[in-house]
Amino acid sequence: MMIDNFKLSDYGMMLASFDSGAANSEEELGMDQETVEEYVGQNPVPVYLGSKYTNKLRPQATIVKNPCYTDHIYFTEHECREILRQLTGFRGYRSMQIYPFEFDELLYFRVRVTGVSCRKISGKVAGILLQMECDSQFAWSKEFHISYNIKADEVIRVYNTSDDLYNYLLPEVTITSPASVSSLELTNLSDHNWTTVISNISKNEIITMDSRNEILTSSNTGRIVMNDFNMHFIRMVSGENQIRSNSNLTLAFRFRVPRKAGFL
């Protein structure tokens, strides 16, 4: 396991469990949903309006000394302090990687440590138990970097392999135009012709779009590019996305896709 730059194996530690029944344990996957609906008039059957997730992944991990590297299985005061110093008190979420013996792909979790306790044997610390909270219900894939050189009216195909089939994937996109463009249009033919329009792009200007956080910036100092934008941030549906540009340009995508994997 590695959280940010803290890797257990670098300290002669590993994940384990003190629960003899762990092989038959039941764990929450954070997929609980709340239905949003409304009763209309005297109709006894409500109108479905939508749903929303009401939980997150809340993994637990137990750290012990790796007996393959040491005969001293108990933690010293200094080692306890080092673990607490590295893994508690940070703000926001940090990336955590788990290296199972078998996996289809390397997954990342965005976690924060919300509680710490220790397991003692004969008054000595034999294990440190971490209570964690993820940023969502999902694990995340590696970060994908995909770049396209597009000609006017050419259609490119970008694939979204997300496990979250019914929500948009919101990537970070860099747009570079080799020539001045009065009105750039990027149309996702797979999303009911959803069109992103940015006007008054100058030669070699670099537009950076963070769709997740709805931030649009330009390499041209002082330009407020949002004034020339139709507020349609680039988004991707599940599966194939056919995207067409009305001008020559370079499109570079950066994104991770969510995985419904629980906590491995």
PDB file of C-alpha atoms in Angstrom:
ATOM      1  CA  MET A   1       0.000   0.000   0.000  1.00  0.00           C
ATOM      2  CA  MET A   2       1.168   3.518  -0.759  1.00  0.00           C
ATOM      3  CA  ILE A   3      -0.504   6.772   0.333  1.00  0.00           C
ATOM      4  CA  ASP A   4       1.001   9.739  -1.473  1.00  0.00           C
ATOM      5  CA  ASN A   5       4.771   9.079  -1.093  1.00  0.00           C
ATOM      6  CA  PHE A   6       4.476   6.864   2.003  1.00  0.00           C
ATOM      7  CA  LYS A   7       5.053   3.270   0.862  1.00  0.00           C
ATOM      8  CA  LEU A   8       4.695   0.534   3.473  1.00  0.00           C
ATOM      9  CA  SER A   9       7.348  -1.734   1.978  1.00  0.00           C
ATOM     10  CA  ASP A  10       9.946   1.056   2.264  1.00  0.00           C
ATOM     11  CA  TYR A  11       9.477   0.859   6.043  1.00  0.00           C
ATOM     12  CA  GLY A  12       9.347  -2.946   6.300  1.00  0.00           C
ATOM     13  CA  MET A  13       5.573  -2.930   6.830  1.00  0.00           C
ATOM     14  CA  MET A  14       2.591  -4.609   5.205  1.00  0.00           C
ATOM     15  CA  LEU A  15      -1.205  -4.861   5.364  1.00  0.00           C
ATOM     16  CA  ALA A  16      -2.759  -7.584   7.495  1.00  0.00           C
ATOM     17  CA  SER A  17      -5.803  -8.422   9.613  1.00  0.00           C
ATOM     18  CA  PHE A  18      -6.277  -9.471  13.221  1.00  0.00           C
ATOM     19  CA  ASP A  19      -9.770 -10.786  12.470  1.00  0.00           C
ATOM     20  CA  SER A  20      -9.758 -14.577  12.132  1.00  0.00           C
ATOM     21  CA  GLY A  21     -13.058 -14.353  10.239  1.00  0.00           C
ATOM     22  CA  ALA A  22     -11.819 -11.846   7.684  1.00  0.00           C
ATOM     23  CA  ALA A  23     -12.198 -14.367   4.876  1.00  0.00           C
ATOM     24  CA  ASN A  24     -15.972 -14.240   5.348  1.00  0.00           C
ATOM     25  CA  SER A  25     -16.302 -10.523   6.085  1.00  0.00           C
ATOM     26  CA  GLU A  26     -18.953  -8.274   4.567  1.00  0.00           C
ATOM     27  CA  GLU A  27     -17.956  -4.786   3.469  1.00  0.00           C
ATOM     28  CA  GLU A  28     -19.942  -1.754   2.354  1.00  0.00           C
ATOM     29  CA  LEU A  29     -19.137  -0.513  -1.157  1.00  0.00           C
ATOM     30  CA  GLY A  30     -20.512   3.018  -0.721  1.00  0.00           C
ATOM     31  CA  MET A  31     -23.150   2.542  -3.436  1.00  0.00           C
ATOM     32  CA  ASP A  32     -26.184   3.509  -1.331  1.00  0.00           C
ATOM     33  CA  GLN A  33     -28.613   5.699  -3.271  1.00  0.00           C
ATOM     34  CA  GLU A  34     -31.541   7.898  -2.312  1.00  0.00           C
ATOM     35  CA  THR A  35     -34.518   8.134  -4.660  1.00  0.00           C
ATOM     36  CA  VAL A  36     -35.829  11.598  -5.484  1.00  0.00           C
ATOM     37  CA  GLU A  37     -39.543  11.505  -6.355  1.00  0.00           C
ATOM     38  CA  GLU A  38     -42.720  13.514  -6.013  1.00  0.00           C
ATOM     39  CA  TYR A  39     -46.375  12.624  -5.493  1.00  0.00           C
ATOM     40  CA  VAL A  40     -48.637  14.466  -7.933  1.00  0.00           C
ATOM     41  CA  GLY A  41     -52.231  15.109  -6.862  1.00  0.00           C
ATOM     42  CA  GLN A  42     -53.916  12.008  -5.464  1.00  0.00           C
ATOM     43  CA  ASN A  43     -51.827   9.604  -7.510  1.00  0.00           C
ATOM     44  CA  PRO A  44     -50.508   6.901  -5.124  1.00  0.00           C
ATOM     45  CA  VAL A  45     -47.547   6.222  -7.421  1.00  0.00           C
ATOM     46  CA  PRO A  46     -44.899   8.979  -7.219  1.00  0.00           C
ATOM     47  CA  VAL A  47     -43.145  10.477 -10.248  1.00  0.00           C
ATOM     48  CA  TYR A  48     -39.486   9.475 -10.372  1.00  0.00           C
ATOM     49  CA  LEU A  49     -37.265  12.571 -10.618  1.00  0.00           C
ATOM     50  CA  GLY A  50     -33.842  11.071 -10.095  1.00  0.00           C
ATOM     51  CA  SER A  51     -31.485   9.626  -7.508  1.00  0.00           C
ATOM     52  CA  LYS A  52     -28.282  10.518  -5.731  1.00  0.00           C
ATOM     53  CA  TYR A  53     -25.512   8.680  -3.920  1.00  0.00           C
ATOM     54  CA  THR A  54     -25.627   9.031  -0.140  1.00  0.00           C
ATOM     55  CA  ASN A  55     -22.437   7.238   0.869  1.00  0.00           C
ATOM     56  CA  LYS A  56     -18.734   6.855   0.106  1.00  0.00           C
ATOM     57  CA  LEU A  57     -16.140   4.142   0.347  1.00  0.00           C
ATOM     58  CA  ARG A  58     -14.859   4.051   3.936  1.00  0.00           C
ATOM     59  CA  PRO A  59     -11.992   1.550   3.912  1.00  0.00           C
ATOM     60  CA  GLN A  60     -10.101   0.214   6.903  1.00  0.00           C
ATOM     61  CA  ALA A  61      -6.488  -0.905   6.805  1.00  0.00           C
ATOM     62  CA  THR A  62      -4.283  -2.556   9.413  1.00  0.00           C
ATOM     63  CA  ILE A  63      -0.521  -1.999   9.263  1.00  0.00           C
ATOM     64  CA  VAL A  64       1.873  -4.544  10.787  1.00  0.00           C
ATOM     65  CA  LYS A  65       5.578  -5.264  10.592  1.00  0.00           C
ATOM     66  CA  ASN A  66       6.543  -7.594   7.749  1.00  0.00           C
ATOM     67  CA  PRO A  67       8.046 -10.717   9.428  1.00  0.00           C
ATOM     68  CA  CYS A  68      10.046 -11.451   6.272  1.00  0.00           C
ATOM     69  CA  TYR A  69      12.199  -8.382   6.961  1.00  0.00           C
ATOM     70  CA  THR A  70      12.430  -8.228  10.745  1.00  0.00           C
ATOM     71  CA  ASP A  71      12.161 -10.304  13.905  1.00  0.00           C
ATOM     72  CA  HIS A  72      10.900  -7.259  15.826  1.00  0.00           C
ATOM     73  CA  ILE A  73       7.158  -7.439  15.183  1.00  0.00           C
ATOM     74  CA  TYR A  74       6.217  -4.643  17.583  1.00  0.00           C
ATOM     75  CA  PHE A  75       6.255  -0.943  16.713  1.00  0.00           C
ATOM     76  CA  THR A  76       8.577   1.391  18.564  1.00  0.00           C
ATOM     77  CA  GLU A  77       7.433   4.827  19.693  1.00  0.00           C
ATOM     78  CA  HIS A  78       9.456   6.403  16.885  1.00  0.00           C
ATOM     79  CA  GLU A  79       7.823   4.161  14.241  1.00  0.00           C
ATOM     80  CA  CYS A  80       4.338   4.968  15.538  1.00  0.00           C
ATOM     81  CA  ARG A  81       5.127   8.667  15.418  1.00  0.00           C
ATOM     82  CA  GLU A  82       6.465   8.383  11.850  1.00  0.00           C
ATOM     83  CA  ILE A  83       3.286   6.668  10.625  1.00  0.00           C
ATOM     84  CA  LEU A  84       1.071   9.253  12.329  1.00  0.00           C
ATOM     85  CA  ARG A  85       3.219  12.098  11.007  1.00  0.00           C
ATOM     86  CA  GLN A  86       2.987  10.836   7.428  1.00  0.00           C
ATOM     87  CA  LEU A  87      -0.651   9.699   7.291  1.00  0.00           C
ATOM     88  CA  THR A  88      -2.660  12.074   9.480  1.00  0.00           C
ATOM     89  CA  GLY A  89      -3.380  15.786   9.482  1.00  0.00           C
ATOM     90  CA  PHE A  90      -3.109  16.487   5.767  1.00  0.00           C
ATOM     91  CA  ARG A  91      -5.844  18.523   4.102  1.00  0.00           C
ATOM     92  CA  GLY A  92      -8.057  17.141   1.372  1.00  0.00           C
ATOM     93  CA  TYR A  93      -7.581  13.755  -0.288  1.00  0.00           C
ATOM     94  CA  ARG A  94      -4.408  11.981  -1.306  1.00  0.00           C
ATOM     95  CA  SER A  95      -3.824   9.171  -3.753  1.00  0.00           C
ATOM     96  CA  MET A  96      -3.623   5.662  -2.339  1.00  0.00           C
ATOM     97  CA  GLN A  97      -2.496   2.610  -4.309  1.00  0.00           C
ATOM     98  CA  ILE A  98      -3.036  -1.012  -3.342  1.00  0.00           C
ATOM     99  CA  TYR A  99      -0.912  -3.750  -4.902  1.00  0.00           C
ATOM    100  CA  PRO A 100      -2.965  -6.980  -4.741  1.00  0.00           C
ATOM    101  CA  PHE A 101      -1.558 -10.295  -5.895  1.00  0.00           C
ATOM    102  CA  GLU A 102      -4.032 -10.403  -8.783  1.00  0.00           C
ATOM    103  CA  PHE A 103      -5.632  -7.426 -10.514  1.00  0.00           C
ATOM    104  CA  ASP A 104      -6.883  -6.387 -13.938  1.00  0.00           C
ATOM    105  CA  GLU A 105      -5.403  -2.897 -13.659  1.00  0.00           C
ATOM    106  CA  LEU A 106      -3.702  -0.742 -11.057  1.00  0.00           C
ATOM    107  CA  LEU A 107      -6.349   1.234  -9.171  1.00  0.00           C
ATOM    108  CA  TYR A 108      -6.046   4.437  -7.194  1.00  0.00           C
ATOM    109  CA  PHE A 109      -8.176   5.627  -4.284  1.00  0.00           C
ATOM    110  CA  ARG A 110      -8.424   9.228  -3.137  1.00  0.00           C
ATOM    111  CA  VAL A 111      -8.433   9.012   0.636  1.00  0.00           C
ATOM    112  CA  ARG A 112      -8.080  10.906   3.865  1.00  0.00           C
ATOM    113  CA  VAL A 113      -7.396   9.275   7.224  1.00  0.00           C
ATOM    114  CA  THR A 114     -10.241  10.007   9.636  1.00  0.00           C
ATOM    115  CA  GLY A 115      -9.218   7.866  12.609  1.00  0.00           C
ATOM    116  CA  VAL A 116      -6.319   5.841  13.976  1.00  0.00           C
ATOM    117  CA  SER A 117      -6.176   3.168  16.673  1.00  0.00           C
ATOM    118  CA  CYS A 118      -3.676   0.516  17.668  1.00  0.00           C
ATOM    119  CA  ARG A 119      -3.841  -3.180  18.495  1.00  0.00           C
ATOM    120  CA  LYS A 120      -1.711  -4.147  21.468  1.00  0.00           C
ATOM    121  CA  ILE A 121      -0.394  -7.529  22.525  1.00  0.00           C
ATOM    122  CA  SER A 122       1.063  -7.770  26.028  1.00  0.00           C
ATOM    123  CA  GLY A 123       1.098  -3.983  26.191  1.00  0.00           C
ATOM    124  CA  LYS A 124       3.104  -3.600  22.961  1.00  0.00           C
ATOM    125  CA  VAL A 125       1.812  -2.125  19.689  1.00  0.00           C
ATOM    126  CA  ALA A 126       1.485  -4.959  17.146  1.00  0.00           C
ATOM    127  CA  GLY A 127      -0.713  -3.189  14.607  1.00  0.00           C
ATOM    128  CA  ILE A 128      -1.914   0.264  13.622  1.00  0.00           C
ATOM    129  CA  LEU A 129      -5.501   0.482  12.333  1.00  0.00           C
ATOM    130  CA  LEU A 130      -6.446   3.239   9.901  1.00  0.00           C
ATOM    131  CA  GLN A 131     -10.013   4.433   9.356  1.00  0.00           C
ATOM    132  CA  MET A 132     -10.242   6.175   5.985  1.00  0.00           C
ATOM    133  CA  GLU A 133     -12.771   7.999   3.821  1.00  0.00           C
ATOM    134  CA  CYS A 134     -12.619   8.146   0.021  1.00  0.00           C
ATOM    135  CA  ASP A 135     -13.664  11.090  -2.123  1.00  0.00           C
ATOM    136  CA  SER A 136     -16.534   9.038  -3.584  1.00  0.00           C
ATOM    137  CA  GLN A 137     -17.836   5.520  -4.162  1.00  0.00           C
ATOM    138  CA  PHE A 138     -15.166   4.887  -6.766  1.00  0.00           C
ATOM    139  CA  ALA A 139     -11.634   3.759  -7.238  1.00  0.00           C
ATOM    140  CA  TRP A 140      -9.871   5.453 -10.167  1.00  0.00           C
ATOM    141  CA  SER A 141      -7.884   4.259 -13.159  1.00  0.00           C
ATOM    142  CA  LYS A 142      -4.439   5.469 -14.110  1.00  0.00           C
ATOM    143  CA  GLU A 143      -4.369   8.911 -15.699  1.00  0.00           C
ATOM    144  CA  PHE A 144      -4.923   8.781 -19.460  1.00  0.00           C
ATOM    145  CA  HIS A 145      -3.179  11.266 -21.769  1.00  0.00           C
ATOM    146  CA  ILE A 146      -4.530  11.299 -25.325  1.00  0.00           C
ATOM    147  CA  SER A 147      -3.633  13.811 -28.035  1.00  0.00           C
ATOM    148  CA  TYR A 148      -5.137  14.369 -31.510  1.00  0.00           C
ATOM    149  CA  ASN A 149      -4.169  16.577 -34.439  1.00  0.00           C
ATOM    150  CA  ILE A 150      -7.537  17.330 -36.042  1.00  0.00           C
ATOM    151  CA  LYS A 151      -8.338  18.773 -39.445  1.00  0.00           C
ATOM    152  CA  ALA A 152     -11.446  20.848 -40.096  1.00  0.00           C
ATOM    153  CA  ASP A 153     -14.619  18.698 -40.201  1.00  0.00           C
ATOM    154  CA  GLU A 154     -12.670  15.578 -39.235  1.00  0.00           C
ATOM    155  CA  VAL A 155     -14.293  13.293 -36.657  1.00  0.00           C
ATOM    156  CA  ILE A 156     -12.150  11.745 -33.937  1.00  0.00           C
ATOM    157  CA  ARG A 157     -13.195   8.980 -31.542  1.00  0.00           C
ATOM    158  CA  VAL A 158     -12.464   9.171 -27.825  1.00  0.00           C
ATOM    159  CA  TYR A 159     -13.406   6.184 -25.659  1.00  0.00           C
ATOM    160  CA  ASN A 160     -14.719   6.509 -22.125  1.00  0.00           C
ATOM    161  CA  THR A 161     -14.440   3.158 -20.313  1.00  0.00           C
ATOM    162  CA  SER A 162     -15.932   4.439 -17.058  1.00  0.00           C
ATOM    163  CA  ASP A 163     -17.887   2.048 -14.810  1.00  0.00           C
ATOM    164  CA  ASP A 164     -20.248   4.956 -14.035  1.00  0.00           C
ATOM    165  CA  LEU A 165     -22.447   4.475 -17.088  1.00  0.00           C
ATOM    166  CA  TYR A 166     -25.068   7.145 -16.427  1.00  0.00           C
ATOM    167  CA  ASN A 167     -22.951  10.218 -15.637  1.00  0.00           C
ATOM    168  CA  TYR A 168     -20.654  12.292 -17.809  1.00  0.00           C
ATOM    169  CA  LEU A 169     -16.887  12.006 -17.624  1.00  0.00           C
ATOM    170  CA  LEU A 170     -15.470  15.527 -17.298  1.00  0.00           C
ATOM    171  CA  PRO A 171     -11.884  15.676 -18.629  1.00  0.00           C
ATOM    172  CA  GLU A 172      -9.167  18.302 -18.672  1.00  0.00           C
ATOM    173  CA  VAL A 173      -8.651  19.415 -22.266  1.00  0.00           C
ATOM    174  CA  THR A 174      -5.938  21.525 -23.895  1.00  0.00           C
ATOM    175  CA  ILE A 175      -6.844  23.195 -27.188  1.00  0.00           C
ATOM    176  CA  THR A 176      -4.134  24.621 -29.451  1.00  0.00           C
ATOM    177  CA  SER A 177      -4.958  26.340 -32.731  1.00  0.00           C
ATOM    178  CA  PRO A 178      -2.248  26.836 -35.397  1.00  0.00           C
ATOM    179  CA  ALA A 179      -4.190  29.765 -36.884  1.00  0.00           C
ATOM    180  CA  SER A 180      -6.579  32.468 -35.743  1.00  0.00           C
ATOM    181  CA  VAL A 181     -10.175  31.265 -35.432  1.00  0.00           C
ATOM    182  CA  SER A 182     -13.147  33.597 -35.111  1.00  0.00           C
ATOM    183  CA  SER A 183     -15.438  30.883 -33.747  1.00  0.00           C
ATOM    184  CA  LEU A 184     -14.210  27.417 -32.802  1.00  0.00           C
ATOM    185  CA  GLU A 185     -16.882  24.714 -32.543  1.00  0.00           C
ATOM    186  CA  LEU A 186     -16.287  21.277 -31.039  1.00  0.00           C
ATOM    187  CA  THR A 187     -19.324  19.012 -31.384  1.00  0.00           C
ATOM    188  CA  ASN A 188     -19.782  15.689 -29.605  1.00  0.00           C
ATOM    189  CA  LEU A 189     -21.966  13.792 -32.079  1.00  0.00           C
ATOM    190  CA  SER A 190     -22.469  11.025 -29.511  1.00  0.00           C
ATOM    191  CA  ASP A 191     -23.986  13.430 -26.974  1.00  0.00           C
ATOM    192  CA  HIS A 192     -26.956  14.829 -28.913  1.00  0.00           C
ATOM    193  CA  ASN A 193     -24.578  17.178 -30.794  1.00  0.00           C
ATOM    194  CA  TRP A 194     -23.435  18.938 -27.615  1.00  0.00           C
ATOM    195  CA  THR A 195     -21.327  21.827 -28.960  1.00  0.00           C
ATOM    196  CA  THR A 196     -18.560  23.764 -27.276  1.00  0.00           C
ATOM    197  CA  VAL A 197     -18.022  27.221 -28.806  1.00  0.00           C
ATOM    198  CA  ILE A 198     -15.028  29.482 -28.113  1.00  0.00           C
ATOM    199  CA  SER A 199     -14.660  32.715 -30.086  1.00  0.00           C
ATOM    200  CA  ASN A 200     -11.730  34.954 -31.031  1.00  0.00           C
ATOM    201  CA  ILE A 201      -8.900  32.442 -30.696  1.00  0.00           C
ATOM    202  CA  SER A 202      -5.547  33.842 -31.822  1.00  0.00           C
ATOM    203  CA  LYS A 203      -2.739  31.977 -33.588  1.00  0.00           C
ATOM    204  CA  ASN A 204      -0.959  29.441 -31.316  1.00  0.00           C
ATOM    205  CA  GLU A 205      -3.108  30.417 -28.353  1.00  0.00           C
ATOM    206  CA  ILE A 206      -3.447  27.585 -25.838  1.00  0.00           C
ATOM    207  CA  ILE A 207      -6.849  27.154 -24.202  1.00  0.00           C
ATOM    208  CA  THR A 208      -6.966  24.985 -21.082  1.00  0.00           C
ATOM    209  CA  MET A 209     -10.364  23.641 -20.043  1.00  0.00           C
ATOM    210  CA  ASP A 210     -10.990  21.945 -16.692  1.00  0.00           C
ATOM    211  CA  SER A 211     -14.503  20.595 -17.218  1.00  0.00           C
ATOM    212  CA  ARG A 212     -14.766  19.044 -13.751  1.00  0.00           C
ATOM    213  CA  ASN A 213     -14.179  22.350 -11.979  1.00  0.00           C
ATOM    214  CA  GLU A 214     -15.604  24.509 -14.799  1.00  0.00           C
ATOM    215  CA  ILE A 215     -12.415  26.535 -15.266  1.00  0.00           C
ATOM    216  CA  LEU A 216     -11.306  27.936 -18.634  1.00  0.00           C
ATOM    217  CA  THR A 217      -7.988  29.750 -19.078  1.00  0.00           C
ATOM    218  CA  SER A 218      -5.858  31.092 -21.928  1.00  0.00           C
ATOM    219  CA  SER A 219      -2.109  31.338 -22.521  1.00  0.00           C
ATOM    220  CA  ASN A 220      -2.712  34.966 -23.584  1.00  0.00           C
ATOM    221  CA  THR A 221      -2.015  37.036 -20.495  1.00  0.00           C
ATOM    222  CA  GLY A 222      -4.895  39.265 -19.495  1.00  0.00           C
ATOM    223  CA  ARG A 223      -7.499  37.590 -21.677  1.00  0.00           C
ATOM    224  CA  ILE A 224     -10.788  36.639 -19.994  1.00  0.00           C
ATOM    225  CA  VAL A 225     -11.644  33.746 -22.282  1.00  0.00           C
ATOM    226  CA  MET A 226     -14.892  33.001 -20.430  1.00  0.00           C
ATOM    227  CA  ASN A 227     -16.341  36.104 -22.129  1.00  0.00           C
ATOM    228  CA  ASP A 228     -16.020  34.296 -25.477  1.00  0.00           C
ATOM    229  CA  PHE A 229     -17.371  30.939 -24.310  1.00  0.00           C
ATOM    230  CA  ASN A 230     -20.876  29.439 -24.533  1.00  0.00           C
ATOM    231  CA  MET A 231     -20.421  27.631 -21.173  1.00  0.00           C
ATOM    232  CA  HIS A 232     -20.640  24.174 -22.758  1.00  0.00           C
ATOM    233  CA  PHE A 233     -17.680  22.425 -21.160  1.00  0.00           C
ATOM    234  CA  ILE A 234     -16.416  19.350 -23.000  1.00  0.00           C
ATOM    235  CA  ARG A 235     -17.944  16.190 -21.548  1.00  0.00           C
ATOM    236  CA  MET A 236     -17.961  12.537 -22.555  1.00  0.00           C
ATOM    237  CA  VAL A 237     -20.693   9.918 -22.485  1.00  0.00           C
ATOM    238  CA  SER A 238     -20.006   6.282 -21.673  1.00  0.00           C
ATOM    239  CA  GLY A 239     -18.395   4.378 -24.533  1.00  0.00           C
ATOM    240  CA  GLU A 240     -17.483   5.978 -27.845  1.00  0.00           C
ATOM    241  CA  ASN A 241     -17.483   9.763 -28.250  1.00  0.00           C
ATOM    242  CA  GLN A 242     -17.356  11.088 -31.814  1.00  0.00           C
ATOM    243  CA  ILE A 243     -16.026  14.641 -31.715  1.00  0.00           C
ATOM    244  CA  ARG A 244     -15.910  16.974 -34.709  1.00  0.00           C
ATOM    245  CA  SER A 245     -14.069  20.283 -35.024  1.00  0.00           C
ATOM    246  CA  ASN A 246     -14.813  23.049 -37.529  1.00  0.00           C
ATOM    247  CA  SER A 247     -11.135  24.067 -37.580  1.00  0.00           C
ATOM    248  CA  ASN A 248      -7.625  22.617 -37.622  1.00  0.00           C
ATOM    249  CA  LEU A 249      -6.311  22.229 -34.086  1.00  0.00           C
ATOM    250  CA  THR A 250      -4.628  20.001 -31.518  1.00  0.00           C
ATOM    251  CA  LEU A 251      -6.758  18.465 -28.767  1.00  0.00           C
ATOM    252  CA  ALA A 252      -5.117  16.892 -25.727  1.00  0.00           C
ATOM    253  CA  PHE A 253      -7.250  15.048 -23.150  1.00  0.00           C
ATOM    254  CA  ARG A 254      -6.284  14.152 -19.587  1.00  0.00           C
ATOM    255  CA  PHE A 255      -8.584  12.131 -17.335  1.00  0.00           C
ATOM    256  CA  ARG A 256      -9.049   9.192 -14.986  1.00  0.00           C
ATOM    257  CA  VAL A 257     -12.121   6.989 -15.195  1.00  0.00           C
ATOM    258  CA  PRO A 258     -14.071   5.755 -12.134  1.00  0.00           C
ATOM    259  CA  ARG A 259     -14.055   2.063 -11.245  1.00  0.00           C
ATOM    260  CA  LYS A 260     -16.741   0.348  -9.160  1.00  0.00           C
ATOM    261  CA  ALA A 261     -14.293  -1.961  -7.431  1.00  0.00           C
ATOM    262  CA  GLY A 262     -14.962  -1.482  -3.721  1.00  0.00           C
ATOM    263  CA  PHE A 263     -11.841  -1.655  -1.543  1.00  0.00           C
ATOM    264  CA  LEU A 264      -9.474  -4.413  -2.625  1.00  0.00           C
TER     265      LEU A 264
END
